[in-house]
């Protein structure tokens, strides 16, 4: 029996504002609040709300037979809290159905897995706390930013305790193998892997409304027939995409939601079920190990990390940002760490790409990759100055950690003493009342 694993990514860019060299040292606020509110409001209205409403109706109509999976970055949740709370309400309602699995991912939707293992783990833990807080789920399965994966990243994810992970079914990795099986990580065999079916996913997310496409218009019955026609032994079909594909990349006028709504009933006729990653991992054994020595992702034809780290500007910005990682984790300074997460977001590096433009790419406020690099480095320069002012470089990391730990312990002791004093005052008042 074939099973569809349907997964949607939700992440919202934190837009940086125009920040000039002369702002360094005088302006420590880096964000374009107007654009952040405008963009999340726009995507909520034209994609998230209608798409999630439709998915919720599909869950109810199919009485538990239709299931799907979602992951949200921590930064995306923050934007929704401020500007699109209705989206979170819909997600909570979906969580209550028991048919939606929420995955773990980096809080910032950044590239920490390529730079600093400890920073990566802390970010993931922070995002998982958000999942528990908002949706009552503790994720058991992980997906990295843009499905970034390698053998080493698999090892890191397994070390965090995850049972499975999603990644890309890239041809240069699979070779003659198929994405329609469960695999495991070569460096951590207990970590199971689900691989995106590139063609079936992109049929919906990239090509659905393309009138020049040879298969246009794509109807739900023909789409389900393609899945049913796969070889009998290929049982797991992983359809992964950004949720914004439903309404933004593929406009609502294309009838994309009507297409989606028709799939469960047609799948049922063909004996095709729906399942979430944890359910699949609990029932299906890996068929083979997957060896990915070089990093892959679901972006561009190369399916690698070149759109973020493919030129010298990107590498310089990346190296300079993550040179702060160990120190920032020691400081535990929430205000600095919040900015740190926003600066890590992968789109900041993507704006600097010098690769030819690809589908759906928008450089935002920047005229060129050099413009994006200059703006980002001005902001990063101010951020580094703030870190060094509060936590001077003359104090090494070990010494700084000692000082901060000492201050925290003193704070705890003061809090205990304050409680003792309050307790004594209360007892004294009781005694004085008793005397009267």
C-alpha positions as a LaTeX table, in Angstrom:
\begin{tabular}{lrrr}
\hline
Residue & $x$ (\AA) & $y$ (\AA) & $z$ (\AA) \\
\hline
Unk1 & 0.00 & 0.00 & 0.00 \\
Unk2 & 1.44 & 3.34 & $-1.05$ \\
Unk3 & 1.64 & 6.16 & 1.50 \\
Unk4 & 1.95 & 9.90 & 0.87 \\
Unk5 & 3.94 & 11.98 & 3.33 \\
Unk6 & 2.86 & 15.58 & 2.71 \\
Unk7 & 5.03 & 18.25 & 4.35 \\
Unk8 & 4.92 & 22.08 & 4.34 \\
Unk9 & 7.61 & 24.54 & 5.43 \\
Unk10 & 6.63 & 27.86 & 7.02 \\
Unk11 & 9.29 & 30.54 & 7.50 \\
Unk12 & 9.04 & 34.31 & 7.41 \\
Unk13 & 11.94 & 36.58 & 6.48 \\
Unk14 & 12.95 & 39.21 & 9.04 \\
Unk15 & 13.67 & 42.13 & 6.72 \\
Unk16 & 16.70 & 44.25 & 7.52 \\
Unk17 & 16.45 & 48.00 & 6.95 \\
Unk18 & 18.81 & 50.26 & 5.05 \\
Unk19 & 21.79 & 50.62 & 7.36 \\
Unk20 & 24.67 & 52.86 & 6.33 \\
Unk21 & 28.27 & 53.02 & 7.53 \\
Unk22 & 27.57 & 56.19 & 9.51 \\
Unk23 & 24.82 & 54.40 & 11.46 \\
Unk24 & 27.38 & 52.12 & 13.08 \\
Unk25 & 27.66 & 52.95 & 16.77 \\
Unk26 & 24.57 & 55.19 & 16.80 \\
Unk27 & 21.67 & 52.93 & 15.73 \\
Unk28 & 21.32 & 49.44 & 17.18 \\
Unk29 & 17.93 & 48.61 & 15.66 \\
Unk30 & 18.36 & 46.79 & 12.35 \\
Unk31 & 14.86 & 45.91 & 11.12 \\
Unk32 & 12.34 & 47.25 & 8.64 \\
Unk33 & 9.17 & 47.01 & 10.74 \\
Unk34 & 6.91 & 48.30 & 7.99 \\
Unk35 & 8.12 & 45.72 & 5.48 \\
Unk36 & 7.97 & 42.92 & 8.05 \\
Unk37 & 4.34 & 43.71 & 8.85 \\
Unk38 & 3.42 & 44.21 & 5.18 \\
Unk39 & 5.02 & 40.98 & 3.99 \\
Unk40 & 3.62 & 38.65 & 6.68 \\
Unk41 & 0.18 & 40.26 & 6.33 \\
Unk42 & 0.31 & 39.74 & 2.57 \\
Unk43 & 1.38 & 36.09 & 2.74 \\
Unk44 & $-1.13$ & 35.39 & 5.52 \\
Unk45 & $-4.01$ & 36.83 & 3.47 \\
Unk46 & $-3.11$ & 35.28 & 0.12 \\
Unk47 & $-1.61$ & 31.98 & 1.23 \\
Unk48 & $-1.41$ & 30.87 & 4.85 \\
Unk49 & $-5.00$ & 31.57 & 5.95 \\
Unk50 & $-6.79$ & 30.17 & 2.88 \\
Unk51 & $-4.37$ & 27.22 & 2.62 \\
Unk52 & $-4.56$ & 26.26 & 6.30 \\
Unk53 & $-8.34$ & 26.71 & 6.29 \\
Unk54 & $-8.58$ & 24.32 & 3.35 \\
Unk55 & $-6.22$ & 21.81 & 4.99 \\
Unk56 & $-8.28$ & 21.95 & 8.20 \\
Unk57 & $-11.47$ & 21.28 & 6.23 \\
Unk58 & $-9.73$ & 18.37 & 4.47 \\
Unk59 & $-8.72$ & 16.84 & 7.81 \\
Unk60 & $-12.29$ & 17.08 & 9.09 \\
Unk61 & $-13.87$ & 15.85 & 5.85 \\
Unk62 & $-11.63$ & 12.77 & 5.74 \\
Unk63 & $-12.09$ & 11.92 & 9.43 \\
Unk64 & $-8.47$ & 11.16 & 10.27 \\
Unk65 & $-7.50$ & 9.58 & 6.96 \\
Unk66 & $-5.81$ & 12.76 & 5.68 \\
Unk67 & $-2.63$ & 13.76 & 7.53 \\
Unk68 & 0.17 & 16.19 & 6.87 \\
Unk69 & 3.28 & 17.68 & 8.46 \\
Unk70 & 4.45 & 21.26 & 9.12 \\
Unk71 & 7.55 & 22.96 & 10.44 \\
Unk72 & 7.88 & 26.61 & 11.47 \\
Unk73 & 10.97 & 28.62 & 12.23 \\
Unk74 & 11.03 & 30.46 & 15.56 \\
Unk75 & 11.50 & 33.76 & 13.72 \\
Unk76 & 8.43 & 33.00 & 11.62 \\
Unk77 & 6.35 & 32.33 & 14.72 \\
Unk78 & 7.45 & 35.67 & 16.20 \\
Unk79 & 6.24 & 37.49 & 13.08 \\
Unk80 & 2.92 & 35.67 & 13.19 \\
Unk81 & 2.46 & 36.50 & 16.87 \\
Unk82 & 2.87 & 40.20 & 16.12 \\
Unk83 & 1.17 & 40.58 & 12.76 \\
Unk84 & $-0.82$ & 37.43 & 11.85 \\
Unk85 & $-2.23$ & 35.77 & 15.00 \\
Unk86 & $-5.04$ & 34.18 & 12.97 \\
Unk87 & $-2.44$ & 31.95 & 11.29 \\
Unk88 & $-1.32$ & 30.65 & 14.69 \\
Unk89 & $-4.95$ & 30.09 & 15.70 \\
Unk90 & $-5.47$ & 27.91 & 12.63 \\
Unk91 & $-2.25$ & 25.99 & 13.34 \\
Unk92 & $-3.36$ & 25.36 & 16.93 \\
Unk93 & $-6.71$ & 24.10 & 15.67 \\
Unk94 & $-4.90$ & 21.78 & 13.29 \\
Unk95 & $-2.66$ & 20.53 & 16.11 \\
Unk96 & $-5.77$ & 19.66 & 18.12 \\
Unk97 & $-7.00$ & 17.32 & 15.37 \\
Unk98 & $-4.13$ & 14.89 & 15.99 \\
Unk99 & $-3.57$ & 14.63 & 12.22 \\
Unk100 & $-0.76$ & 17.16 & 11.94 \\
Unk101 & 2.83 & 16.55 & 13.03 \\
Unk102 & 5.06 & 19.52 & 13.86 \\
Unk103 & 8.79 & 19.13 & 13.20 \\
Unk104 & 11.88 & 20.62 & 14.79 \\
Unk105 & 14.17 & 22.96 & 12.87 \\
Unk106 & 16.69 & 25.76 & 13.59 \\
Unk107 & 15.02 & 28.72 & 15.34 \\
Unk108 & 16.52 & 31.24 & 12.91 \\
Unk109 & 16.12 & 29.19 & 9.72 \\
Unk110 & 19.86 & 29.70 & 9.51 \\
Unk111 & 23.06 & 27.85 & 8.64 \\
Unk112 & 24.36 & 26.97 & 12.11 \\
Unk113 & 24.58 & 23.27 & 11.19 \\
Unk114 & 27.42 & 24.23 & 8.82 \\
Unk115 & 29.30 & 26.29 & 11.38 \\
Unk116 & 28.93 & 25.45 & 15.07 \\
Unk117 & 27.51 & 22.24 & 16.52 \\
Unk118 & 26.74 & 23.65 & 19.99 \\
Unk119 & 25.04 & 26.75 & 18.56 \\
Unk120 & 23.02 & 24.51 & 16.23 \\
Unk121 & 21.80 & 22.34 & 19.12 \\
Unk122 & 20.83 & 25.35 & 21.25 \\
Unk123 & 18.85 & 26.87 & 18.36 \\
Unk124 & 16.95 & 23.65 & 17.77 \\
Unk125 & 16.14 & 23.31 & 21.47 \\
Unk126 & 14.76 & 26.87 & 21.49 \\
Unk127 & 12.52 & 26.16 & 18.48 \\
Unk128 & 11.26 & 22.94 & 20.08 \\
Unk129 & 10.21 & 24.91 & 23.14 \\
Unk130 & 8.08 & 27.07 & 20.82 \\
Unk131 & 6.48 & 23.95 & 19.33 \\
Unk132 & 5.61 & 22.70 & 22.80 \\
Unk133 & 4.35 & 26.10 & 23.94 \\
Unk134 & 2.10 & 26.76 & 20.95 \\
Unk135 & 1.05 & 23.33 & 19.72 \\
Unk136 & 1.59 & 20.97 & 22.63 \\
Unk137 & 3.99 & 18.75 & 20.67 \\
Unk138 & 7.59 & 17.80 & 21.35 \\
Unk139 & 9.03 & 17.10 & 17.88 \\
Unk140 & 10.62 & 13.71 & 17.28 \\
Unk141 & 11.63 & 14.39 & 13.68 \\
Unk142 & 13.91 & 17.12 & 12.35 \\
Unk143 & 14.18 & 19.13 & 9.16 \\
Unk144 & 17.02 & 21.53 & 8.58 \\
Unk145 & 16.74 & 24.94 & 6.91 \\
Unk146 & 15.96 & 24.31 & 3.22 \\
Unk147 & 16.45 & 20.55 & 3.86 \\
Unk148 & 20.23 & 21.07 & 4.23 \\
Unk149 & 21.86 & 17.72 & 4.97 \\
Unk150 & 25.17 & 15.85 & 5.01 \\
Unk151 & 26.56 & 12.83 & 6.82 \\
Unk152 & 27.97 & 15.11 & 9.51 \\
Unk153 & 24.70 & 17.00 & 9.96 \\
Unk154 & 22.92 & 13.66 & 10.28 \\
Unk155 & 25.34 & 12.75 & 13.07 \\
Unk156 & 24.61 & 16.06 & 14.84 \\
Unk157 & 20.85 & 15.56 & 14.54 \\
Unk158 & 21.06 & 12.00 & 15.86 \\
Unk159 & 23.12 & 13.27 & 18.82 \\
Unk160 & 20.20 & 15.59 & 19.71 \\
Unk161 & 17.98 & 12.52 & 20.12 \\
Unk162 & 15.88 & 12.72 & 16.95 \\
Unk163 & 14.66 & 9.48 & 15.41 \\
Unk164 & 14.40 & 10.77 & 11.86 \\
Unk165 & 15.02 & 13.64 & 9.46 \\
Unk166 & 13.74 & 14.97 & 6.13 \\
Unk167 & 16.02 & 15.89 & 3.25 \\
Unk168 & 16.21 & 16.22 & $-0.53$ \\
Unk169 & 15.99 & 13.31 & $-2.95$ \\
Unk170 & 18.75 & 14.76 & $-5.11$ \\
Unk171 & 19.73 & 12.76 & $-8.22$ \\
Unk172 & 23.46 & 13.25 & $-7.67$ \\
Unk173 & 23.10 & 11.62 & $-4.23$ \\
Unk174 & 20.57 & 8.89 & $-5.06$ \\
Unk175 & 22.05 & 7.80 & $-8.36$ \\
Unk176 & 20.05 & 4.72 & $-9.40$ \\
Unk177 & 18.21 & 4.60 & $-6.05$ \\
Unk178 & 14.67 & 5.87 & $-5.51$ \\
Unk179 & 13.40 & 8.48 & $-3.05$ \\
Unk180 & 10.40 & 6.23 & $-2.31$ \\
Unk181 & 12.02 & 4.30 & 0.53 \\
Unk182 & 13.21 & 4.97 & 4.08 \\
Unk183 & 17.00 & 5.29 & 4.37 \\
Unk184 & 19.36 & 5.80 & 7.31 \\
Unk185 & 22.34 & 8.04 & 7.98 \\
Unk186 & 25.68 & 6.42 & 7.25 \\
Unk187 & 27.33 & 8.04 & 10.32 \\
Unk188 & 24.36 & 7.48 & 12.65 \\
Unk189 & 22.49 & 4.37 & 11.46 \\
Unk190 & 19.65 & 4.84 & 13.99 \\
Unk191 & 18.67 & 8.13 & 12.30 \\
Unk192 & 16.09 & 7.40 & 9.59 \\
Unk193 & 15.69 & 9.59 & 6.51 \\
Unk194 & 12.79 & 10.54 & 4.25 \\
Unk195 & 13.75 & 11.98 & 0.85 \\
Unk196 & 11.68 & 14.48 & $-1.10$ \\
Unk197 & 10.29 & 13.33 & $-4.45$ \\
Unk198 & 11.58 & 16.26 & $-6.49$ \\
Unk199 & 9.33 & 15.82 & $-9.53$ \\
Unk200 & 6.03 & 15.26 & $-7.73$ \\
Unk201 & 6.74 & 18.09 & $-5.28$ \\
Unk202 & 7.75 & 20.59 & $-7.96$ \\
Unk203 & 4.74 & 19.66 & $-10.10$ \\
Unk204 & 2.66 & 21.43 & $-7.46$ \\
Unk205 & 5.00 & 24.05 & $-6.00$ \\
Unk206 & 6.75 & 25.25 & $-9.20$ \\
Unk207 & 4.91 & 24.12 & $-12.34$ \\
Unk208 & 1.22 & 23.94 & $-11.48$ \\
Unk209 & 0.27 & 27.31 & $-13.06$ \\
Unk210 & 2.88 & 27.26 & $-15.85$ \\
Unk211 & 0.93 & 27.21 & $-19.13$ \\
Unk212 & 4.12 & 26.36 & $-21.07$ \\
Unk213 & 4.57 & 23.13 & $-19.09$ \\
Unk214 & 3.89 & 20.00 & $-21.16$ \\
Unk215 & 1.57 & 18.59 & $-18.46$ \\
Unk216 & $-0.44$ & 21.79 & $-17.97$ \\
Unk217 & $-3.15$ & 21.86 & $-16.79$ \\
Unk218 & $-2.49$ & 19.34 & $-14.05$ \\
Unk219 & $-5.63$ & 17.68 & $-12.68$ \\
Unk220 & $-5.82$ & 15.85 & $-9.37$ \\
Unk221 & $-6.84$ & 12.51 & $-10.90$ \\
Unk222 & $-3.85$ & 12.53 & $-13.25$ \\
Unk223 & $-1.54$ & 13.46 & $-10.37$ \\
Unk224 & $-2.82$ & 10.60 & $-8.20$ \\
Unk225 & $-2.52$ & 8.24 & $-11.19$ \\
Unk226 & 1.19 & 9.13 & $-11.45$ \\
Unk227 & 1.66 & 8.12 & $-7.82$ \\
Unk228 & $-0.35$ & 4.91 & $-8.22$ \\
Unk229 & 1.70 & 3.99 & $-11.32$ \\
Unk230 & 5.00 & 3.97 & $-9.41$ \\
Unk231 & 6.60 & 0.50 & $-9.04$ \\
Unk232 & 4.76 & $-1.68$ & $-6.51$ \\
Unk233 & 7.75 & $-1.91$ & $-4.17$ \\
Unk234 & 8.13 & 1.90 & $-3.97$ \\
Unk235 & 5.73 & 2.57 & $-1.12$ \\
Unk236 & 6.69 & 5.96 & 0.40 \\
Unk237 & 5.99 & 9.12 & $-1.63$ \\
Unk238 & 7.35 & 12.29 & 0.01 \\
Unk239 & 5.81 & 15.51 & $-1.27$ \\
Unk240 & 7.58 & 18.44 & 0.43 \\
Unk241 & 7.16 & 22.16 & $-0.34$ \\
Unk242 & 6.80 & 25.63 & 1.16 \\
Unk243 & 3.24 & 26.34 & 2.29 \\
Unk244 & 3.47 & 29.68 & 0.48 \\
Unk245 & 3.43 & 27.73 & $-2.79$ \\
Unk246 & $-0.31$ & 27.49 & $-2.17$ \\
Unk247 & $-1.41$ & 31.02 & $-2.93$ \\
Unk248 & 1.84 & 32.87 & $-3.63$ \\
Unk249 & 4.00 & 30.85 & $-6.05$ \\
Unk250 & 0.79 & 29.32 & $-7.40$ \\
Unk251 & $-2.00$ & 31.93 & $-7.11$ \\
Unk252 & $-5.38$ & 31.01 & $-5.68$ \\
Unk253 & $-6.90$ & 31.87 & $-9.06$ \\
Unk254 & $-5.12$ & 28.81 & $-10.49$ \\
Unk255 & $-7.47$ & 26.60 & $-8.39$ \\
Unk256 & $-4.50$ & 25.16 & $-6.53$ \\
Unk257 & $-6.56$ & 24.62 & $-3.37$ \\
Unk258 & $-9.36$ & 22.88 & $-5.27$ \\
Unk259 & $-6.70$ & 20.61 & $-6.79$ \\
Unk260 & $-5.33$ & 19.81 & $-3.33$ \\
Unk261 & $-8.78$ & 19.21 & $-1.82$ \\
Unk262 & $-9.56$ & 16.57 & $-4.46$ \\
Unk263 & $-6.48$ & 14.43 & $-3.77$ \\
Unk264 & $-7.50$ & 12.51 & $-0.58$ \\
Unk265 & $-10.68$ & 11.00 & $-2.08$ \\
Unk266 & $-8.89$ & 10.07 & $-5.31$ \\
Unk267 & $-6.01$ & 8.58 & $-3.33$ \\
Unk268 & $-8.43$ & 6.50 & $-1.27$ \\
Unk269 & $-9.88$ & 5.02 & $-4.46$ \\
Unk270 & $-6.39$ & 3.85 & $-5.41$ \\
Unk271 & $-5.65$ & 2.44 & $-1.96$ \\
Unk272 & $-3.16$ & 5.24 & $-1.21$ \\
Unk273 & $-2.96$ & 6.44 & 2.40 \\
Unk274 & $-1.45$ & 9.46 & 4.17 \\
Unk275 & 1.01 & 9.28 & 7.06 \\
Unk276 & 3.32 & 11.59 & 8.98 \\
Unk277 & 7.08 & 11.00 & 9.41 \\
Unk278 & 6.99 & 9.58 & 12.96 \\
Unk279 & 4.31 & 7.11 & 11.93 \\
Unk280 & 6.35 & 6.01 & 8.90 \\
Unk281 & 9.57 & 5.68 & 10.88 \\
Unk282 & 7.81 & 3.51 & 13.48 \\
Unk283 & 6.48 & 1.09 & 10.85 \\
Unk284 & 8.97 & 1.04 & 7.96 \\
Unk285 & 12.54 & $-0.23$ & 8.15 \\
Unk286 & 15.32 & 1.51 & 6.18 \\
Unk287 & 16.22 & $-0.20$ & 2.94 \\
Unk288 & 19.79 & 1.14 & 2.80 \\
Unk289 & 22.18 & 3.77 & 4.15 \\
Unk290 & 22.49 & 7.15 & 2.42 \\
Unk291 & 26.01 & 8.49 & 1.96 \\
Unk292 & 26.10 & 12.31 & 1.61 \\
Unk293 & 29.70 & 13.48 & 2.14 \\
Unk294 & 28.98 & 16.89 & 0.55 \\
Unk295 & 26.18 & 19.13 & 1.76 \\
Unk296 & 22.91 & 19.12 & $-0.18$ \\
Unk297 & 19.69 & 21.17 & 0.00 \\
Unk298 & 16.45 & 21.59 & $-1.96$ \\
Unk299 & 17.52 & 24.90 & $-3.56$ \\
Unk300 & 18.52 & 25.47 & $-7.21$ \\
Unk301 & 19.48 & 22.88 & $-9.80$ \\
Unk302 & 22.74 & 22.13 & $-7.97$ \\
Unk303 & 20.87 & 21.11 & $-4.79$ \\
Unk304 & 23.76 & 22.34 & $-2.64$ \\
Unk305 & 24.58 & 25.36 & $-0.43$ \\
Unk306 & 26.10 & 27.53 & $-3.18$ \\
Unk307 & 23.20 & 30.01 & $-3.13$ \\
Unk308 & 24.21 & 30.97 & 0.44 \\
Unk309 & 27.97 & 30.32 & 0.47 \\
Unk310 & 29.01 & 30.29 & $-3.17$ \\
Unk311 & 31.09 & 33.48 & $-3.33$ \\
Unk312 & 33.72 & 35.29 & $-1.27$ \\
Unk313 & 31.31 & 37.92 & 0.04 \\
Unk314 & 28.97 & 35.28 & 1.44 \\
Unk315 & 31.84 & 33.34 & 2.98 \\
Unk316 & 33.29 & 36.45 & 4.61 \\
Unk317 & 29.92 & 37.43 & 6.11 \\
Unk318 & 29.27 & 33.84 & 7.23 \\
Unk319 & 32.70 & 33.40 & 8.86 \\
Unk320 & 32.54 & 36.76 & 10.61 \\
Unk321 & 29.03 & 36.09 & 11.96 \\
Unk322 & 29.81 & 32.64 & 13.31 \\
Unk323 & 33.13 & 33.74 & 14.79 \\
Unk324 & 30.89 & 35.18 & 17.54 \\
Unk325 & 29.00 & 31.94 & 18.19 \\
Unk326 & 30.89 & 30.53 & 21.18 \\
Unk327 & 31.08 & 33.90 & 22.93 \\
Unk328 & 27.41 & 34.71 & 22.46 \\
Unk329 & 26.33 & 31.33 & 23.81 \\
Unk330 & 28.43 & 32.02 & 26.92 \\
Unk331 & 26.95 & 35.48 & 27.52 \\
Unk332 & 23.35 & 34.26 & 27.56 \\
Unk333 & 22.43 & 37.90 & 26.81 \\
Unk334 & 18.86 & 37.61 & 25.49 \\
Unk335 & 18.85 & 40.94 & 23.66 \\
Unk336 & 22.05 & 40.15 & 21.78 \\
Unk337 & 20.99 & 36.56 & 21.10 \\
Unk338 & 17.68 & 37.73 & 19.61 \\
Unk339 & 19.56 & 39.93 & 17.11 \\
Unk340 & 21.97 & 37.03 & 16.57 \\
Unk341 & 19.11 & 34.77 & 15.46 \\
Unk342 & 17.74 & 37.34 & 13.05 \\
Unk343 & 21.19 & 37.91 & 11.53 \\
Unk344 & 21.66 & 34.16 & 11.06 \\
Unk345 & 18.59 & 33.74 & 8.82 \\
Unk346 & 19.70 & 32.15 & 5.56 \\
Unk347 & 17.97 & 34.74 & 3.35 \\
Unk348 & 20.54 & 37.34 & 4.48 \\
Unk349 & 23.22 & 35.30 & 2.68 \\
Unk350 & 20.96 & 34.41 & $-0.23$ \\
Unk351 & 20.54 & 38.09 & $-1.09$ \\
Unk352 & 24.32 & 38.18 & $-1.70$ \\
Unk353 & 24.33 & 35.42 & $-4.32$ \\
Unk354 & 25.98 & 36.12 & $-7.67$ \\
Unk355 & 24.42 & 33.05 & $-9.26$ \\
Unk356 & 21.97 & 33.60 & $-12.17$ \\
Unk357 & 18.46 & 34.41 & $-10.98$ \\
Unk358 & 16.28 & 31.40 & $-10.29$ \\
Unk359 & 12.57 & 30.76 & $-9.85$ \\
Unk360 & 10.93 & 32.88 & $-7.18$ \\
Unk361 & 14.07 & 34.81 & $-6.23$ \\
Unk362 & 13.56 & 38.38 & $-5.02$ \\
Unk363 & 16.47 & 40.46 & $-3.76$ \\
Unk364 & 14.17 & 42.76 & $-1.80$ \\
Unk365 & 15.53 & 46.24 & $-1.12$ \\
Unk366 & 18.92 & 45.45 & $-2.61$ \\
Unk367 & 20.04 & 46.54 & $-6.07$ \\
Unk368 & 22.78 & 43.92 & $-6.31$ \\
Unk369 & 24.60 & 41.23 & $-4.31$ \\
Unk370 & 27.25 & 43.82 & $-3.45$ \\
Unk371 & 24.58 & 46.15 & $-2.10$ \\
Unk372 & 23.22 & 43.30 & 0.08 \\
Unk373 & 26.72 & 42.47 & 1.31 \\
Unk374 & 27.53 & 46.09 & 2.21 \\
Unk375 & 24.28 & 46.59 & 4.12 \\
Unk376 & 24.66 & 43.33 & 6.02 \\
Unk377 & 28.30 & 43.98 & 6.93 \\
Unk378 & 27.44 & 47.45 & 8.24 \\
Unk379 & 24.85 & 45.89 & 10.55 \\
Unk380 & 27.19 & 43.08 & 11.53 \\
Unk381 & 29.91 & 45.63 & 12.28 \\
Unk382 & 27.63 & 47.44 & 14.74 \\
Unk383 & 26.53 & 44.14 & 16.28 \\
Unk384 & 30.14 & 43.02 & 16.81 \\
Unk385 & 30.95 & 46.38 & 18.43 \\
Unk386 & 28.04 & 45.90 & 20.85 \\
Unk387 & 29.25 & 42.42 & 21.79 \\
Unk388 & 32.82 & 43.62 & 22.32 \\
Unk389 & 31.71 & 46.66 & 24.34 \\
Unk390 & 29.63 & 44.57 & 26.74 \\
Unk391 & 32.02 & 41.61 & 26.80 \\
Unk392 & 35.56 & 42.89 & 26.03 \\
Unk393 & 37.81 & 40.69 & 23.92 \\
Unk394 & 40.54 & 41.00 & 26.56 \\
Unk395 & 38.50 & 38.56 & 28.67 \\
Unk396 & 38.82 & 35.10 & 27.14 \\
Unk397 & 35.83 & 32.77 & 26.83 \\
Unk398 & 36.70 & 30.63 & 29.84 \\
Unk399 & 37.18 & 33.63 & 32.10 \\
Unk400 & 33.98 & 35.26 & 30.78 \\
Unk401 & 32.02 & 32.08 & 31.43 \\
Unk402 & 33.36 & 32.06 & 34.99 \\
Unk403 & 32.30 & 35.67 & 35.61 \\
Unk404 & 28.81 & 35.16 & 34.19 \\
Unk405 & 28.30 & 31.94 & 36.13 \\
Unk406 & 29.41 & 33.72 & 39.31 \\
Unk407 & 26.98 & 36.60 & 38.67 \\
Unk408 & 24.13 & 34.16 & 37.98 \\
Unk409 & 24.89 & 32.23 & 41.18 \\
Unk410 & 24.97 & 35.46 & 43.18 \\
Unk411 & 21.62 & 36.42 & 41.66 \\
Unk412 & 20.15 & 33.07 & 42.70 \\
Unk413 & 21.52 & 33.47 & 46.23 \\
Unk414 & 20.06 & 36.98 & 46.48 \\
Unk415 & 16.68 & 35.64 & 45.29 \\
Unk416 & 16.82 & 32.92 & 47.99 \\
Unk417 & 17.69 & 35.50 & 50.65 \\
Unk418 & 14.86 & 37.73 & 49.46 \\
Unk419 & 12.46 & 34.81 & 49.88 \\
Unk420 & 13.81 & 34.11 & 53.36 \\
Unk421 & 13.42 & 37.77 & 54.33 \\
Unk422 & 9.84 & 37.80 & 53.00 \\
Unk423 & 9.10 & 34.60 & 54.93 \\
Unk424 & 10.52 & 36.10 & 58.16 \\
Unk425 & 8.55 & 39.31 & 57.66 \\
Unk426 & 5.35 & 37.32 & 57.20 \\
Unk427 & 6.01 & 35.30 & 60.38 \\
Unk428 & 6.83 & 38.49 & 62.30 \\
Unk429 & 3.56 & 40.10 & 61.21 \\
Unk430 & 1.66 & 36.99 & 62.33 \\
Unk431 & 3.36 & 37.09 & 65.75 \\
Unk432 & 2.59 & 40.78 & 66.19 \\
Unk433 & $-1.07$ & 40.19 & 65.30 \\
Unk434 & $-1.18$ & 37.27 & 67.76 \\
Unk435 & 0.12 & 39.51 & 70.58 \\
Unk436 & $-2.66$ & 42.02 & 69.98 \\
\hline
\end{tabular}
